[in-house]
Amino acid sequence: GDSVTQTEGPVTVSESESLIINCTYSATSIAYPNLFWYVRYPGEGLQLLLKVITAGQKGSSRGFEATYNKETTSFHLQKASVQESDSAVYYCALGDQPNSGTYQRFGTGTKLQVVP
Amino acid sequence: NAGVIQTPRHKVTGKGQEATLWCEPISGHSAVFWYRQTIVQGLEFLTYFRNQAPIDDSGMPKERFSAQMPNQSHSTLKIQSTQPQDSAVYLCASSLRENTGQLYFGEGSKLTVL
């Protein structure tokens, strides 16, 4: 089926260190996967961080980057230097084309804790 | 510019009682989604509506759970005879059109069943 697997948390990283949160997807019924990262900061609602709808392309936001790799079916989230304010729960999600009549599928979430 | 509004933010029920959760989507958004968030399962899709019509409820437990969207400004998720395993955060999201890429989520309703 269609699903997303991501790094199991919690993940603890020291401030200014680099970060990678792995995400792989399986899209058996979705012809043209669209990939997303959402983030939930403490006390806030879940919000879109970045999205990429074309294989081979890279999305970026707030210093985070993720490249849509169709060959490895991956969409890893990376940041070169994390800050305490990046502490949050990150969700990778898989969707289909607009108006496809399907819904976005989410991974289990990765809780990131950035320590001073 | 109000986002998706969910009420109540917290609800505690006894086993066997009914719980109703409300969602007010962003004005003008035609698609409304319900997800359930747990530590073990992450975000599980429950159901969604397009222009108030139910489109896909494949994620809804067949018994005890029901969802409605009586008008374009609100949707409800009702759980009858709540059980401890129903304890979760229930998230509502809306989008301009389903699956355009950006879901706008509410802050969720945390249900605790004792």
XYZ file of C-alpha atoms in Angstrom:
230
model
C 0.000 0.000 0.000
C 0.893 3.658 0.143
C 2.854 4.532 3.241
C 5.616 6.593 4.794
C 8.404 5.481 7.118
C 10.548 7.980 8.954
C 13.246 8.100 11.611
C 11.944 6.966 14.923
C 12.380 9.571 17.601
C 13.153 11.164 19.823
C 16.242 12.582 18.216
C 18.534 14.771 20.309
C 21.018 17.066 18.600
C 23.292 19.730 19.982
C 22.803 23.282 18.817
C 24.765 24.174 15.664
C 25.182 20.527 14.712
C 23.780 19.058 11.523
C 20.565 17.081 11.306
C 19.073 14.471 9.044
C 15.664 12.893 9.533
C 15.111 10.013 7.169
C 11.904 9.502 5.252
C 11.133 6.769 2.740
C 7.848 6.182 1.013
C 5.937 3.473 -0.759
C 3.558 4.656 -3.462
C 1.873 1.643 -4.988
C -1.395 3.311 -5.995
C -0.149 6.871 -6.385
C 1.150 7.517 -9.860
C 2.812 10.877 -9.182
C 3.727 11.168 -5.526
C 3.898 14.599 -3.962
C 6.045 14.780 -0.841
C 5.773 17.028 2.182
C 7.331 17.809 5.522
C 5.076 19.200 8.228
C 6.182 20.471 11.625
C 4.480 20.889 14.943
C 6.191 23.332 17.280
C 5.346 23.184 20.992
C 1.996 24.801 21.632
C 1.217 25.257 17.950
C -0.733 23.434 15.296
C 0.720 21.226 12.615
C 1.928 23.311 9.677
C 3.556 22.761 6.329
C 7.341 23.135 6.344
C 8.098 22.354 2.720
C 6.819 20.386 -0.215
C 8.167 18.983 -3.478
C 5.921 17.680 -6.214
C 8.504 16.850 -8.876
C 11.029 14.037 -8.616
C 14.594 15.275 -8.531
C 13.675 18.654 -7.131
C 14.663 20.078 -3.762
C 12.466 22.016 -1.388
C 13.721 24.345 1.305
C 12.333 26.410 4.150
C 13.697 27.876 7.385
C 17.120 26.426 6.636
C 15.749 22.913 6.088
C 16.098 21.087 2.799
C 14.683 17.892 1.361
C 15.271 16.319 -2.048
C 12.693 14.121 -3.732
C 14.597 11.006 -4.819
C 12.418 8.714 -6.899
C 15.116 6.057 -7.319
C 15.553 5.507 -3.607
C 11.956 6.560 -2.777
C 13.307 8.916 -0.171
C 12.680 12.464 0.996
C 15.124 13.024 3.857
C 14.982 16.274 5.801
C 18.324 17.967 6.444
C 19.653 21.050 8.136
C 23.284 22.098 8.347
C 23.100 23.815 11.716
C 20.127 23.402 14.028
C 18.912 25.856 16.635
C 16.983 25.356 19.836
C 13.948 26.863 18.130
C 13.914 23.878 15.736
C 12.808 21.611 18.574
C 9.520 20.200 17.330
C 7.853 17.120 15.903
C 8.429 16.602 12.178
C 6.133 14.571 9.934
C 6.865 13.325 6.448
C 3.798 12.967 4.234
C 2.901 11.462 0.874
C 0.183 12.802 -1.364
C -1.142 12.567 -4.855
C -1.882 15.086 -7.571
C -4.397 17.850 -6.951
C -7.997 16.724 -7.262
C -6.995 13.076 -7.256
C -9.582 12.347 -4.610
C -7.052 10.922 -2.186
C -5.670 12.032 1.111
C -2.190 12.664 2.427
C -0.543 9.826 4.295
C 1.736 10.672 7.194
C 4.630 9.003 8.935
C 4.643 8.485 12.668
C 6.512 11.719 13.332
C 10.014 12.391 14.648
C 10.428 14.409 17.791
C 13.530 16.580 17.612
C 15.106 18.016 20.717
C 17.891 20.538 20.197
C 20.014 21.070 23.278
C 22.403 23.959 24.021
C -7.285 35.596 9.310
C -8.545 32.741 11.455
C -7.175 29.302 10.877
C -8.950 26.016 11.399
C -10.770 26.103 14.702
C -11.349 22.974 16.731
C -13.391 22.651 19.887
C -13.112 21.516 22.546
C -9.350 21.572 22.972
C -9.578 18.965 25.698
C -12.323 16.518 26.490
C -12.436 13.869 29.174
C -15.116 11.217 29.009
C -15.912 8.098 30.923
C -15.878 4.762 29.187
C -19.124 4.274 27.317
C -19.989 7.943 27.017
C -20.345 9.879 23.794
C -17.898 12.493 22.556
C -18.511 15.063 19.831
C -15.704 17.109 18.364
C -16.225 20.203 16.216
C -14.213 21.716 13.431
C -14.594 25.037 11.668
C -12.522 25.016 8.462
C -10.956 28.054 6.886
C -13.559 30.019 4.982
C -13.475 29.178 1.297
C -11.756 25.834 1.720
C -13.697 23.075 0.040
C -11.998 20.030 1.546
C -12.074 19.026 5.201
C -10.065 16.154 6.641
C -10.069 14.396 9.986
C -6.963 12.648 11.316
C -6.218 10.920 14.603
C -2.819 11.388 16.202
C -1.311 8.869 18.579
C 2.251 8.218 19.662
C 2.225 4.700 18.274
C 0.438 5.263 14.948
C 1.362 8.845 14.201
C -1.269 10.576 12.062
C -3.988 8.222 10.909
C -6.433 9.358 8.278
C -10.048 9.010 9.292
C -12.295 10.688 6.734
C -12.715 13.644 4.426
C -15.335 15.815 2.782
C -15.328 17.755 -0.436
C -17.876 20.562 -0.664
C -19.601 19.014 2.374
C -20.030 15.634 0.679
C -18.306 12.609 2.246
C -15.655 11.330 -0.143
C -13.573 8.795 1.721
C -14.181 7.372 5.163
C -11.898 4.383 4.800
C -10.000 5.266 7.954
C -13.009 5.449 10.211
C -13.576 2.587 12.629
C -16.776 1.012 11.339
C -18.527 1.046 14.631
C -19.011 3.968 16.981
C -17.369 6.644 14.781
C -19.280 8.979 12.498
C -18.561 12.302 10.837
C -20.787 14.891 9.284
C -20.485 18.202 7.551
C -23.927 19.809 7.652
C -22.718 23.093 6.201
C -19.541 24.560 4.766
C -18.574 26.179 8.036
C -18.385 23.183 10.300
C -17.816 19.478 10.571
C -18.328 17.145 13.508
C -16.737 13.883 14.533
C -18.847 11.825 16.888
C -17.638 8.849 18.876
C -20.276 6.763 20.570
C -19.599 4.527 23.538
C -16.029 5.786 23.885
C -13.328 3.325 24.848
C -9.884 3.969 26.380
C -8.239 3.115 23.040
C -10.054 6.096 21.495
C -7.867 8.414 23.560
C -5.902 10.516 21.089
C -5.570 13.956 19.598
C -8.084 14.407 16.801
C -6.935 16.813 14.124
C -9.049 18.586 11.579
C -7.521 20.092 8.458
C -8.855 21.988 5.490
C -7.522 22.823 2.068
C -8.617 24.813 -0.943
C -8.969 21.629 -2.919
C -8.169 18.200 -1.676
C -4.555 17.269 -2.022
C -3.324 20.542 -3.479
C -0.369 20.174 -1.217
C -1.043 22.280 1.794
C -3.277 21.110 4.554
C -4.107 23.704 7.183
C -4.509 22.024 10.538
C -6.330 23.023 13.661
C -4.634 22.657 17.013
C -6.515 19.475 17.703
C -8.930 18.122 20.252
C -7.347 15.926 22.869
C -9.744 13.200 23.921
C -9.086 11.251 27.084
C -11.309 8.297 27.872
C -11.050 7.114 31.443
